[in-house]
PDB file of C-alpha atoms in Angstrom:
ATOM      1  CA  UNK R   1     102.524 123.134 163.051  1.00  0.00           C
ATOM      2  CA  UNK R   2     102.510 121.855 159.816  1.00  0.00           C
ATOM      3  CA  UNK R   3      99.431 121.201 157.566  1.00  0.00           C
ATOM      4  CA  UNK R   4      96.853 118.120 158.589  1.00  0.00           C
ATOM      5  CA  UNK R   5      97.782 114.933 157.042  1.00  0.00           C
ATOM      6  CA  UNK R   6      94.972 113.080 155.874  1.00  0.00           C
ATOM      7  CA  UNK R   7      93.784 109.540 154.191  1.00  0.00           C
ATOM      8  CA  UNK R   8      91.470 107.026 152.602  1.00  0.00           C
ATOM      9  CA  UNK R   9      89.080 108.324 150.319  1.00  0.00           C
ATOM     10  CA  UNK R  10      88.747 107.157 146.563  1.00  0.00           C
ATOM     11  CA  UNK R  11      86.219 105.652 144.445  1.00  0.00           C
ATOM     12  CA  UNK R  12      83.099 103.647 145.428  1.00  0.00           C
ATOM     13  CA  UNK R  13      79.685 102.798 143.810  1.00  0.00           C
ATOM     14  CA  UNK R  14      76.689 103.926 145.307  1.00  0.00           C
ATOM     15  CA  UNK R  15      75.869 102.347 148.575  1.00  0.00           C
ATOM     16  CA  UNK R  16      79.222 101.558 149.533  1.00  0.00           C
ATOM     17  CA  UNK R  17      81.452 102.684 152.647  1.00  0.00           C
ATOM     18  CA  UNK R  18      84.693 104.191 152.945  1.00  0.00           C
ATOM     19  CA  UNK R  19      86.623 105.790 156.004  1.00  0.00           C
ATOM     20  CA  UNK R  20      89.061 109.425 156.328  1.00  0.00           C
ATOM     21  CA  UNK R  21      91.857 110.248 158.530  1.00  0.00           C
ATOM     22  CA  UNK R  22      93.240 113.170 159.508  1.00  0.00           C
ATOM     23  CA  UNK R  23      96.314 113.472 162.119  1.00  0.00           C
ATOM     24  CA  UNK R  24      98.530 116.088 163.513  1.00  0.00           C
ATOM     25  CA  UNK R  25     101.887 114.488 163.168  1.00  0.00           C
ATOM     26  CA  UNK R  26     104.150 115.967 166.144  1.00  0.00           C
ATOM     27  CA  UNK R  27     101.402 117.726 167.563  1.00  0.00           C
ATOM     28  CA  UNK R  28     100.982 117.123 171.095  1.00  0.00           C
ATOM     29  CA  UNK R  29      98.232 120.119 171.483  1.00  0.00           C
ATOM     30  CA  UNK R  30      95.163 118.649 172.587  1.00  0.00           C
ATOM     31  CA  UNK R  31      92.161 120.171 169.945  1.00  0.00           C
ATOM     32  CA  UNK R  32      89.483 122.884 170.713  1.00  0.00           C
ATOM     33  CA  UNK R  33      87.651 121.108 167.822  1.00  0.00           C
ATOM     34  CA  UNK R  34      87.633 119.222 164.871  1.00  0.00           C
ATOM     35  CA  UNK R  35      85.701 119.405 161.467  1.00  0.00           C
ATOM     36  CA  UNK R  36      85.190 117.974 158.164  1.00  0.00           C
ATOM     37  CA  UNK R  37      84.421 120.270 155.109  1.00  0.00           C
ATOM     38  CA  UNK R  38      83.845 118.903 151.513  1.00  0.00           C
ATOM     39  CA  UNK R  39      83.759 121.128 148.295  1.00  0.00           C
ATOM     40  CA  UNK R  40      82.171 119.620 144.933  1.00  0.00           C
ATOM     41  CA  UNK R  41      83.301 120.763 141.685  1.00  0.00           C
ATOM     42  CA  UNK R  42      81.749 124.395 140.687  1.00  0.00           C
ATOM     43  CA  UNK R  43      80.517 124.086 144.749  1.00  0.00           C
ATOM     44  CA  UNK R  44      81.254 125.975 147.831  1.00  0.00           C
ATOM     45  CA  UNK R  45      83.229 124.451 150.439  1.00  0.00           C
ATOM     46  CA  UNK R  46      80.393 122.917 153.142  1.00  0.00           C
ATOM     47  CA  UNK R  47      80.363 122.236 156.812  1.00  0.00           C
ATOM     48  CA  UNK R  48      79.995 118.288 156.911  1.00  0.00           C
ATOM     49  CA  UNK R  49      80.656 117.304 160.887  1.00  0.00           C
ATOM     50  CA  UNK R  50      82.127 118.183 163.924  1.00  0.00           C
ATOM     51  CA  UNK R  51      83.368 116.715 167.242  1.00  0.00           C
ATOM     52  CA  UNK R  52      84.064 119.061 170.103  1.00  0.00           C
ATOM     53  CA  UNK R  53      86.509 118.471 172.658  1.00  0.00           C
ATOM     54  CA  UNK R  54      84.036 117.102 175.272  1.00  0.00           C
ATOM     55  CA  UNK R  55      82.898 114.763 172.116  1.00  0.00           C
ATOM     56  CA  UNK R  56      79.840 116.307 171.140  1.00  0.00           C
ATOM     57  CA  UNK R  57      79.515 115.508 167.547  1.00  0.00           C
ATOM     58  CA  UNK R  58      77.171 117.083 164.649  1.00  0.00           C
ATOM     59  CA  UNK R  59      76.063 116.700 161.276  1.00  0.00           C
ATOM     60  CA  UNK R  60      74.810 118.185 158.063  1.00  0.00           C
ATOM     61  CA  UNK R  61      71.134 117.179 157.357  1.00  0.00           C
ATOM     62  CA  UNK R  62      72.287 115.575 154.475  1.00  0.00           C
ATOM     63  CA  UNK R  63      74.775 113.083 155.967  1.00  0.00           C
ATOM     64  CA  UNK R  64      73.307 112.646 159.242  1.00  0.00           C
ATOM     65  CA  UNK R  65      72.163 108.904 160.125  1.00  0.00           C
ATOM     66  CA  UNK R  66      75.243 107.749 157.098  1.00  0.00           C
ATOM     67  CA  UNK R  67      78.444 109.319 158.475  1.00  0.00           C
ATOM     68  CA  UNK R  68      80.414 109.027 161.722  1.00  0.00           C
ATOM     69  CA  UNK R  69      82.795 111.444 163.190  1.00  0.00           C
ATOM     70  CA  UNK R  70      85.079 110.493 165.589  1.00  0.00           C
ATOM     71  CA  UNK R  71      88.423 111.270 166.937  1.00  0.00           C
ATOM     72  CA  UNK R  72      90.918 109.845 169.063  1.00  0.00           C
ATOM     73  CA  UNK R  73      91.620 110.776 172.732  1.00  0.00           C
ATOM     74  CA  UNK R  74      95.201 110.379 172.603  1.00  0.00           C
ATOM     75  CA  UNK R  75      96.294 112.172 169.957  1.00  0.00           C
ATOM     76  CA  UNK R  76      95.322 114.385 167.341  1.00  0.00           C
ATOM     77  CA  UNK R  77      93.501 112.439 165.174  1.00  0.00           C
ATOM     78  CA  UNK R  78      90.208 112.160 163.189  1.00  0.00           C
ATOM     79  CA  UNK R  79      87.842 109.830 161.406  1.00  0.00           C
ATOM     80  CA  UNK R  80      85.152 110.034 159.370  1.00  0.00           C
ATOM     81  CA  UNK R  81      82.882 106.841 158.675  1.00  0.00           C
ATOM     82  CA  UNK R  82      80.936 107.458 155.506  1.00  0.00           C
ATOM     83  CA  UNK R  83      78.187 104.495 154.699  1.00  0.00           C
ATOM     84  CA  UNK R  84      75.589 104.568 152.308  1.00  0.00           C
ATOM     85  CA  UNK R  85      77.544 106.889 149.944  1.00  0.00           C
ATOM     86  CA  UNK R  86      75.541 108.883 147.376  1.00  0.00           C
ATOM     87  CA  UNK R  87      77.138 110.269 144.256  1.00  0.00           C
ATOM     88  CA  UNK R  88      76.195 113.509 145.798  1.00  0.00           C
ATOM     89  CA  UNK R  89      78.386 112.619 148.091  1.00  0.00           C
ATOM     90  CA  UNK R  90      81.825 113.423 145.119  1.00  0.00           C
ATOM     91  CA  UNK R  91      83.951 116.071 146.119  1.00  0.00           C
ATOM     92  CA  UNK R  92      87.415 117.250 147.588  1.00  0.00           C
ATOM     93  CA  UNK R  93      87.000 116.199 151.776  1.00  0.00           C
ATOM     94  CA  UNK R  94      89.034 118.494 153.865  1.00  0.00           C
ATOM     95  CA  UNK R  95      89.694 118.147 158.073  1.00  0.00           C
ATOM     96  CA  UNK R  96      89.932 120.943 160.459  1.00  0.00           C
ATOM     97  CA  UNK R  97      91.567 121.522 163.778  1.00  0.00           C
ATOM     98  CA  UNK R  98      91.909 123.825 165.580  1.00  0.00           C
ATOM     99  CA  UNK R  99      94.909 123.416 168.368  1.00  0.00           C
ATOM    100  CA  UNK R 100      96.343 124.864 171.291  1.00  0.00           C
ATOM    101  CA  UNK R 101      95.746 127.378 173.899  1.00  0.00           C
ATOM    102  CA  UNK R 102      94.384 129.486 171.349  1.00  0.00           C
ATOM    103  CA  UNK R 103      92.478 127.175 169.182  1.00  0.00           C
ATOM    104  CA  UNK R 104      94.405 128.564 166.223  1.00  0.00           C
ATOM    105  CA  UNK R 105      92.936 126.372 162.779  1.00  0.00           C
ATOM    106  CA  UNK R 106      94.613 123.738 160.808  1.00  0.00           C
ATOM    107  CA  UNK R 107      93.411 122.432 157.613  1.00  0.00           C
ATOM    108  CA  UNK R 108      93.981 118.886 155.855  1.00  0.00           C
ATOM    109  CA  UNK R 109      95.069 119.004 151.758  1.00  0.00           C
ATOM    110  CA  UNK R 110      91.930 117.336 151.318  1.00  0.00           C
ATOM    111  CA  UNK R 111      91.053 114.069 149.726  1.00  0.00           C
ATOM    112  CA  UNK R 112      89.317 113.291 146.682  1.00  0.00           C
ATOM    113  CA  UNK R 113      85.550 110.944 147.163  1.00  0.00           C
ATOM    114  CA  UNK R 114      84.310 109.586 144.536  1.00  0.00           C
ATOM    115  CA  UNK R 115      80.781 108.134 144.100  1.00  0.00           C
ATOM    116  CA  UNK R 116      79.729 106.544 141.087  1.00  0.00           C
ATOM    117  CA  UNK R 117      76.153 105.691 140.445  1.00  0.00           C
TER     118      UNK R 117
END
């Protein structure tokens, strides 16, 4: 399995929206699980959201009500809606999933946010 391919990202003013992808090319495992983790400059990596396999989703306090997590039933893939971006939002966004019969983890490259105030 190779590593998570993700999208979107870039750089927005404060208030605006943008959208992430992650997908498992050639995967056909279905997922245990799948997160999103950012990491701001001089910052630990942070839990951001999850969706479970039955589609539970949660959120950190301090994106819940302004992201989204979602995924898509038929394949591996994830999404993650950000609106009403903060610059405190900036950092490196990185997806995990976690595949197969033994829910063994896969992580993204990350992609860069960038909020501007």
């Amino acid at each position: 399995q190779e590593p998570l391919v993700q999208s979107g990202g870039g750089s927005v003013q404060a208030g605006g929206s943008l959208r992430l992808s992650c997908t498992a090319p050639g995967s056909t495992a279905n997922s245990c699980g799948m997160d999103w983790y950012r990491q701001a400059a001089g910052k630990q990596r942070e839990w951001v959201s999850s969706i479970d396999a039955d589609g539970t989703t949660r959120y950190a306090d301090a994106v819940k009500g302004r992201f989204t997590i979602s995924k898509d039933k038929a394949k591996v893939a994830l999404y993650l809606q950000m609106n009403s971006l903060k610059p405190e939002d900036t950092g490196m966004y990185y997806c995990e999933a976690r595949l197969g019969a033994l829910c063994l983890p896969y992580f993204g490259l990350g992609t860069q946010v960038t909020v501007s105030s």
